[in-house]
Each structure stands twice: as C-alpha cells, then as structure tokens.
C-alpha cells in the first residue's frame, strides 16, 4: 500500500539509508496540491531555452514570478547552464508554484559550495514567506536540515514511519558518561550506538533510554542536538518507529 500521511504545515526531514524508499514515498505524495523537485538525475526541461521551459510550465501550473539564478536569463540555453544553475532554476520554479505542499528530493545534491549556500538561503527565504506550507525534503546529508526541520519521517527497507516532532525523539537516544563498569552495564542492557573511552571513563550513546536514567548516581546524561539527532535517525530507526509507528509500507 502506498502511504498517505496527514501532514500539517511544517518542515519534514525525510531520512534513511540509500534505496530505503524515500524517493518512492515522495512520488506517492505528488498531486494537484504539490510542487515537486526531483533528484538531479531525474530533471528534464522542455525546449532548448529557459523561456521555452517557462512557457511549457505555465501551461500546466500557474506560476508566480520566477526568480532566475545569477547569470541566467530567459534566453539562456540549457546546454550552456551549469549543473548548479539548472538545479537552482528547478528549485526556484517549484517555489513559484502556489502549492501548499513542496516535495524536495535531494535538492542540494551535486551542487558546489556556493550554489549549495544559495539554494539553502533561497529555501530559508521561502519558508519565512510561506509559514503555512508543508515541506518534505529527502537528503542523505543531515546538515541540509539544520535549523529547518520541525519533524522527522524515517524510511527503512521501504517502510515509512509516521511523522514525529524532532523534540519528541530527542530523549530516546541519551549519551551517558561515567565509570566504564557502570556504562558497560547500561550498554549491555539497552544497546549502544557510539562509544568512546578515556582512562576509567566511558561515553556511550544508548540505543534505548532507561526509565530511571536521570536518577542513576555517578553518571552524567546528555541528549543530542538537532544535527546529532538527525545523524542518528538517518541510520537508526527510532524505538517508537520500529513497532506501531512504522506501519505504512512503500512499495519498491
């Protein structure tokens, strides 16, 4: 069954390993109320020039004013545009569609540092001007979500989790620091994701959270910031998502 998740306005980070079903899930959300930016290798343009493509696009969807990338004009030929210019144009076209749902599949992939910065700045500006929109973005680089994502959707083996607020997942992956013996006992019981040691002290990020963790003597407990949490969620199903939440399956 193709999943259809009720998504309220916000920014949804779609994370998971390669070939886990992220692109298929985005495709399942495409409809008359959605604007879609496909992965770079899937982009196709109509005609030979930017003007050709804009004319073709307006016959399908109503567009507001389209911001052209730097040094790109309507007379520009696509054969003369760089990868970054083509990508930025595609993203800006999606911004110009008056759609409540924006779907982005690896929008910054393949861009150089300057183009990536420009694309991210354009996305931030779009979010600031369109607070009532729903954005779902897939990326294998979790830093692309920094300061943007409000929710997370996980994809593992073509199973798609229900969207969850980032803050609701933060306490699921505590990092515990303390005597090696005590930390090892916790790691053996609850599993570990990362580990470092220095002398008699161990520092471990647990795969689950003990109920009485904060009251355990001799241990200090920290919880991941957004960037750290997204790194974890890109490779590790959240405990809540592995049972009831990951109930929707994307067909390969």
Tab-separated table of C-alpha atoms in Angstrom:
chain	number	residue	atom	x	y	z
A	1	UNK	CA	0.000	0.000	0.000
A	2	UNK	CA	1.299	3.465	-0.876
A	3	UNK	CA	1.415	5.519	2.293
A	4	UNK	CA	-0.573	8.731	2.601
A	5	UNK	CA	0.366	10.586	5.746
A	6	UNK	CA	-1.655	13.544	7.019
A	7	UNK	CA	0.930	16.306	7.128
A	8	UNK	CA	0.296	19.589	8.893
A	9	UNK	CA	2.322	22.703	7.966
A	10	UNK	CA	5.989	22.377	8.868
A	11	UNK	CA	9.303	21.131	7.571
A	12	UNK	CA	9.694	17.363	7.446
A	13	UNK	CA	13.150	15.804	7.195
A	14	UNK	CA	12.854	12.515	5.295
A	15	UNK	CA	15.831	10.411	6.354
A	16	UNK	CA	17.088	6.878	5.926
A	17	UNK	CA	19.687	4.813	4.069
A	18	UNK	CA	20.048	4.811	0.284
A	19	UNK	CA	17.392	2.791	-1.545
A	20	UNK	CA	15.179	2.714	1.553
A	21	UNK	CA	12.090	4.116	-0.199
A	22	UNK	CA	12.461	7.883	0.275
A	23	UNK	CA	12.017	8.800	-3.393
A	24	UNK	CA	9.098	6.410	-3.808
A	25	UNK	CA	7.403	7.960	-0.793
A	26	UNK	CA	7.826	11.463	-2.222
A	27	UNK	CA	6.330	10.271	-5.514
A	28	UNK	CA	3.343	8.891	-3.602
A	29	UNK	CA	2.621	12.399	-2.289
A	30	UNK	CA	2.616	14.088	-5.708
A	31	UNK	CA	-0.778	15.520	-6.576
A	32	UNK	CA	-2.540	18.692	-7.722
A	33	UNK	CA	-1.654	20.429	-4.453
A	34	UNK	CA	2.064	19.606	-4.610
A	35	UNK	CA	5.171	21.064	-6.231
A	36	UNK	CA	7.989	18.573	-6.757
A	37	UNK	CA	11.738	18.953	-7.240
A	38	UNK	CA	13.097	15.585	-8.411
A	39	UNK	CA	16.605	14.305	-7.830
A	40	UNK	CA	19.187	15.835	-10.152
A	41	UNK	CA	19.408	12.862	-12.497
A	42	UNK	CA	15.623	12.920	-12.983
A	43	UNK	CA	15.336	16.573	-14.056
A	44	UNK	CA	14.062	17.201	-17.582
A	45	UNK	CA	13.492	20.545	-19.282
A	46	UNK	CA	11.056	21.454	-22.054
A	47	UNK	CA	12.652	23.081	-25.077
A	48	UNK	CA	16.122	24.471	-25.546
A	49	UNK	CA	15.950	27.703	-23.559
A	50	UNK	CA	14.741	28.853	-20.165
A	51	UNK	CA	11.945	30.768	-21.889
A	52	UNK	CA	10.796	27.564	-23.619
A	53	UNK	CA	10.581	25.768	-20.307
A	54	UNK	CA	8.767	28.631	-18.565
A	55	UNK	CA	6.157	28.735	-21.341
A	56	UNK	CA	5.630	24.990	-21.078
A	57	UNK	CA	5.427	25.129	-17.277
A	58	UNK	CA	2.759	27.836	-17.293
A	59	UNK	CA	0.515	25.715	-19.494
A	60	UNK	CA	0.452	23.112	-16.715
A	61	UNK	CA	0.556	25.132	-13.497
A	62	UNK	CA	0.004	28.762	-12.595
A	63	UNK	CA	3.313	30.340	-11.600
A	64	UNK	CA	4.081	33.460	-9.648
A	65	UNK	CA	7.174	35.456	-10.563
A	66	UNK	CA	10.110	33.077	-11.107
A	67	UNK	CA	13.449	34.221	-9.707
A	68	UNK	CA	16.175	33.265	-12.160
A	69	UNK	CA	19.583	32.222	-10.817
A	70	UNK	CA	22.528	34.584	-11.136
A	71	UNK	CA	23.724	34.995	-14.745
A	72	UNK	CA	20.713	33.092	-16.085
A	73	UNK	CA	18.321	34.806	-18.480
A	74	UNK	CA	15.186	33.622	-20.243
A	75	UNK	CA	17.196	33.466	-23.456
A	76	UNK	CA	19.817	31.190	-21.850
A	77	UNK	CA	20.179	27.760	-23.438
A	78	UNK	CA	20.109	24.792	-21.076
A	79	UNK	CA	23.188	23.416	-22.823
A	80	UNK	CA	25.077	26.489	-21.603
A	81	UNK	CA	23.945	26.291	-17.972
A	82	UNK	CA	25.989	24.687	-15.221
A	83	UNK	CA	24.635	21.875	-13.061
A	84	UNK	CA	24.191	24.374	-10.235
A	85	UNK	CA	22.286	26.852	-12.404
A	86	UNK	CA	19.932	24.138	-13.650
A	87	UNK	CA	19.337	22.902	-10.133
A	88	UNK	CA	18.686	26.387	-8.747
A	89	UNK	CA	16.275	27.094	-11.601
A	90	UNK	CA	14.341	23.905	-10.853
A	91	UNK	CA	14.090	24.777	-7.161
A	92	UNK	CA	13.008	28.359	-7.891
A	93	UNK	CA	10.330	27.101	-10.284
A	94	UNK	CA	8.917	24.921	-7.513
A	95	UNK	CA	8.861	27.941	-5.201
A	96	UNK	CA	6.847	29.831	-7.832
A	97	UNK	CA	4.072	27.220	-7.839
A	98	UNK	CA	1.290	28.242	-5.479
A	99	UNK	CA	1.052	24.805	-3.869
A	100	UNK	CA	0.559	24.050	-0.160
A	101	UNK	CA	2.892	21.020	-0.373
A	102	UNK	CA	6.524	21.236	-1.530
A	103	UNK	CA	8.430	17.985	-2.118
A	104	UNK	CA	12.220	18.109	-2.451
A	105	UNK	CA	14.285	15.058	-3.406
A	106	UNK	CA	17.962	15.670	-2.636
A	107	UNK	CA	17.657	19.315	-3.774
A	108	UNK	CA	21.259	20.245	-2.932
A	109	UNK	CA	22.900	17.100	-4.254
A	110	UNK	CA	25.739	17.729	-6.712
A	111	UNK	CA	25.947	21.455	-6.004
A	112	UNK	CA	29.225	23.203	-5.303
A	113	UNK	CA	29.653	25.130	-2.054
A	114	UNK	CA	28.458	28.450	-3.500
A	115	UNK	CA	25.389	27.007	-5.236
A	116	UNK	CA	24.512	24.945	-2.158
A	117	UNK	CA	24.658	28.051	0.014
A	118	UNK	CA	22.469	29.955	-2.446
A	119	UNK	CA	19.915	27.139	-2.644
A	120	UNK	CA	19.743	26.888	1.130
A	121	UNK	CA	19.331	30.663	1.516
A	122	UNK	CA	16.531	30.608	-1.063
A	123	UNK	CA	14.807	27.804	0.821
A	124	UNK	CA	15.077	29.689	4.119
A	125	UNK	CA	13.574	32.786	2.476
A	126	UNK	CA	10.751	30.678	1.030
A	127	UNK	CA	9.983	29.234	4.462
A	128	UNK	CA	9.947	32.680	6.053
A	129	UNK	CA	7.441	33.943	3.481
A	130	UNK	CA	5.276	30.803	3.450
A	131	UNK	CA	4.796	29.681	7.039
A	132	UNK	CA	1.571	27.866	6.159
A	133	UNK	CA	3.260	25.451	3.725
A	134	UNK	CA	4.249	21.830	4.212
A	135	UNK	CA	7.743	20.901	3.022
A	136	UNK	CA	9.028	17.338	2.824
A	137	UNK	CA	12.692	17.062	1.916
A	138	UNK	CA	14.854	13.985	1.445
A	139	UNK	CA	18.616	14.276	1.794
A	140	UNK	CA	21.480	11.961	2.651
A	141	UNK	CA	23.309	14.917	4.197
A	142	UNK	CA	21.681	15.675	7.520
A	143	UNK	CA	23.371	19.076	7.725
A	144	UNK	CA	20.975	20.159	4.962
A	145	UNK	CA	18.170	20.062	7.546
A	146	UNK	CA	19.989	22.116	10.192
A	147	UNK	CA	17.773	24.843	11.583
A	148	UNK	CA	14.930	23.914	9.213
A	149	UNK	CA	13.333	20.606	10.199
A	150	UNK	CA	10.473	20.533	12.697
A	151	UNK	CA	9.515	16.888	12.092
A	152	UNK	CA	11.227	13.669	11.034
A	153	UNK	CA	9.984	10.863	8.794
A	154	UNK	CA	12.153	7.749	8.661
A	155	UNK	CA	12.479	5.304	5.771
A	156	UNK	CA	13.951	1.848	6.359
A	157	UNK	CA	13.602	-1.112	3.981
A	158	UNK	CA	10.668	0.600	2.221
A	159	UNK	CA	8.803	1.124	5.470
A	160	UNK	CA	7.849	4.715	6.183
A	161	UNK	CA	7.314	5.958	9.714
A	162	UNK	CA	4.643	8.348	10.841
A	163	UNK	CA	5.996	11.900	11.145
A	164	UNK	CA	7.262	12.780	14.609
A	165	UNK	CA	8.316	16.091	16.124
A	166	UNK	CA	12.092	16.247	16.488
A	167	UNK	CA	11.801	17.276	20.124
A	168	UNK	CA	9.714	14.177	20.863
A	169	UNK	CA	12.595	11.946	19.696
A	170	UNK	CA	15.458	13.694	21.440
A	171	UNK	CA	15.257	11.817	24.741
A	172	UNK	CA	15.229	8.425	23.003
A	173	UNK	CA	18.991	8.498	22.431
A	174	UNK	CA	20.810	9.619	25.608
A	175	UNK	CA	24.579	9.844	25.828
A	176	UNK	CA	25.844	8.575	29.183
A	177	UNK	CA	29.261	9.346	30.657
A	178	UNK	CA	30.652	7.672	33.757
A	179	UNK	CA	32.736	4.773	35.112
A	180	UNK	CA	33.322	2.131	32.450
A	181	UNK	CA	31.771	-0.628	34.573
A	182	UNK	CA	28.505	1.264	35.083
A	183	UNK	CA	28.280	2.469	31.482
A	184	UNK	CA	29.004	-1.018	30.151
A	185	UNK	CA	26.180	-2.444	32.239
A	186	UNK	CA	23.763	0.008	30.649
A	187	UNK	CA	25.116	-0.638	27.154
A	188	UNK	CA	24.707	-4.387	27.537
A	189	UNK	CA	21.097	-3.961	28.556
A	190	UNK	CA	19.962	-1.164	26.259
A	191	UNK	CA	22.379	-1.355	23.321
A	192	UNK	CA	24.848	1.245	22.134
A	193	UNK	CA	25.189	3.402	19.040
A	194	UNK	CA	28.518	5.136	19.699
A	195	UNK	CA	31.291	4.693	22.242
A	196	UNK	CA	34.462	6.457	23.353
A	197	UNK	CA	36.691	5.879	26.368
A	198	UNK	CA	39.270	7.909	28.208
A	199	UNK	CA	41.025	6.136	31.066
A	200	UNK	CA	38.438	4.816	33.533
A	201	UNK	CA	35.593	6.792	31.917
A	202	UNK	CA	33.328	5.686	29.088
A	203	UNK	CA	30.948	7.764	26.978
A	204	UNK	CA	28.196	5.837	25.179
A	205	UNK	CA	25.113	6.819	23.227
A	206	UNK	CA	22.443	4.282	24.146
A	207	UNK	CA	20.030	2.769	21.628
A	208	UNK	CA	17.209	2.976	24.186
A	209	UNK	CA	16.513	5.098	27.253
A	210	UNK	CA	16.331	3.508	30.731
A	211	UNK	CA	13.316	4.799	32.637
A	212	UNK	CA	15.361	5.784	35.703
A	213	UNK	CA	18.433	7.037	33.838
A	214	UNK	CA	18.448	10.580	35.189
A	215	UNK	CA	18.444	9.312	38.781
A	216	UNK	CA	21.422	6.947	38.410
A	217	UNK	CA	24.310	8.124	40.636
A	218	UNK	CA	27.759	8.757	39.172
A	219	UNK	CA	26.549	9.195	35.611
A	220	UNK	CA	26.106	12.322	33.544
A	221	UNK	CA	23.459	12.333	30.834
A	222	UNK	CA	23.251	14.436	27.690
A	223	UNK	CA	20.758	14.459	24.825
A	224	UNK	CA	21.582	15.140	21.160
A	225	UNK	CA	21.122	18.497	19.478
A	226	UNK	CA	19.213	18.615	16.184
A	227	UNK	CA	22.219	17.811	13.999
A	228	UNK	CA	23.346	14.907	16.181
A	229	UNK	CA	19.812	13.555	16.430
A	230	UNK	CA	19.278	13.636	12.667
A	231	UNK	CA	22.580	11.811	12.151
A	232	UNK	CA	21.318	9.059	14.444
A	233	UNK	CA	17.862	8.894	12.872
A	234	UNK	CA	19.322	8.597	9.367
A	235	UNK	CA	20.788	5.198	10.272
A	236	UNK	CA	18.811	4.018	13.305
A	237	UNK	CA	15.039	3.502	13.483
A	238	UNK	CA	13.596	5.290	16.493
A	239	UNK	CA	12.304	2.768	19.052
A	240	UNK	CA	8.754	4.064	18.699
A	241	UNK	CA	9.025	3.890	14.911
A	242	UNK	CA	10.025	0.237	14.828
A	243	UNK	CA	6.716	-1.012	16.174
A	244	UNK	CA	3.430	0.883	15.922
A	245	UNK	CA	4.591	3.977	14.056
A	246	UNK	CA	6.296	2.227	11.152
A	247	UNK	CA	3.085	0.680	9.917
A	248	UNK	CA	2.923	2.109	6.428
A	249	UNK	CA	4.806	0.325	3.672
A	250	UNK	CA	6.098	1.893	0.467
A	251	UNK	CA	6.073	-0.470	-2.480
A	252	UNK	CA	9.564	-0.857	-4.070
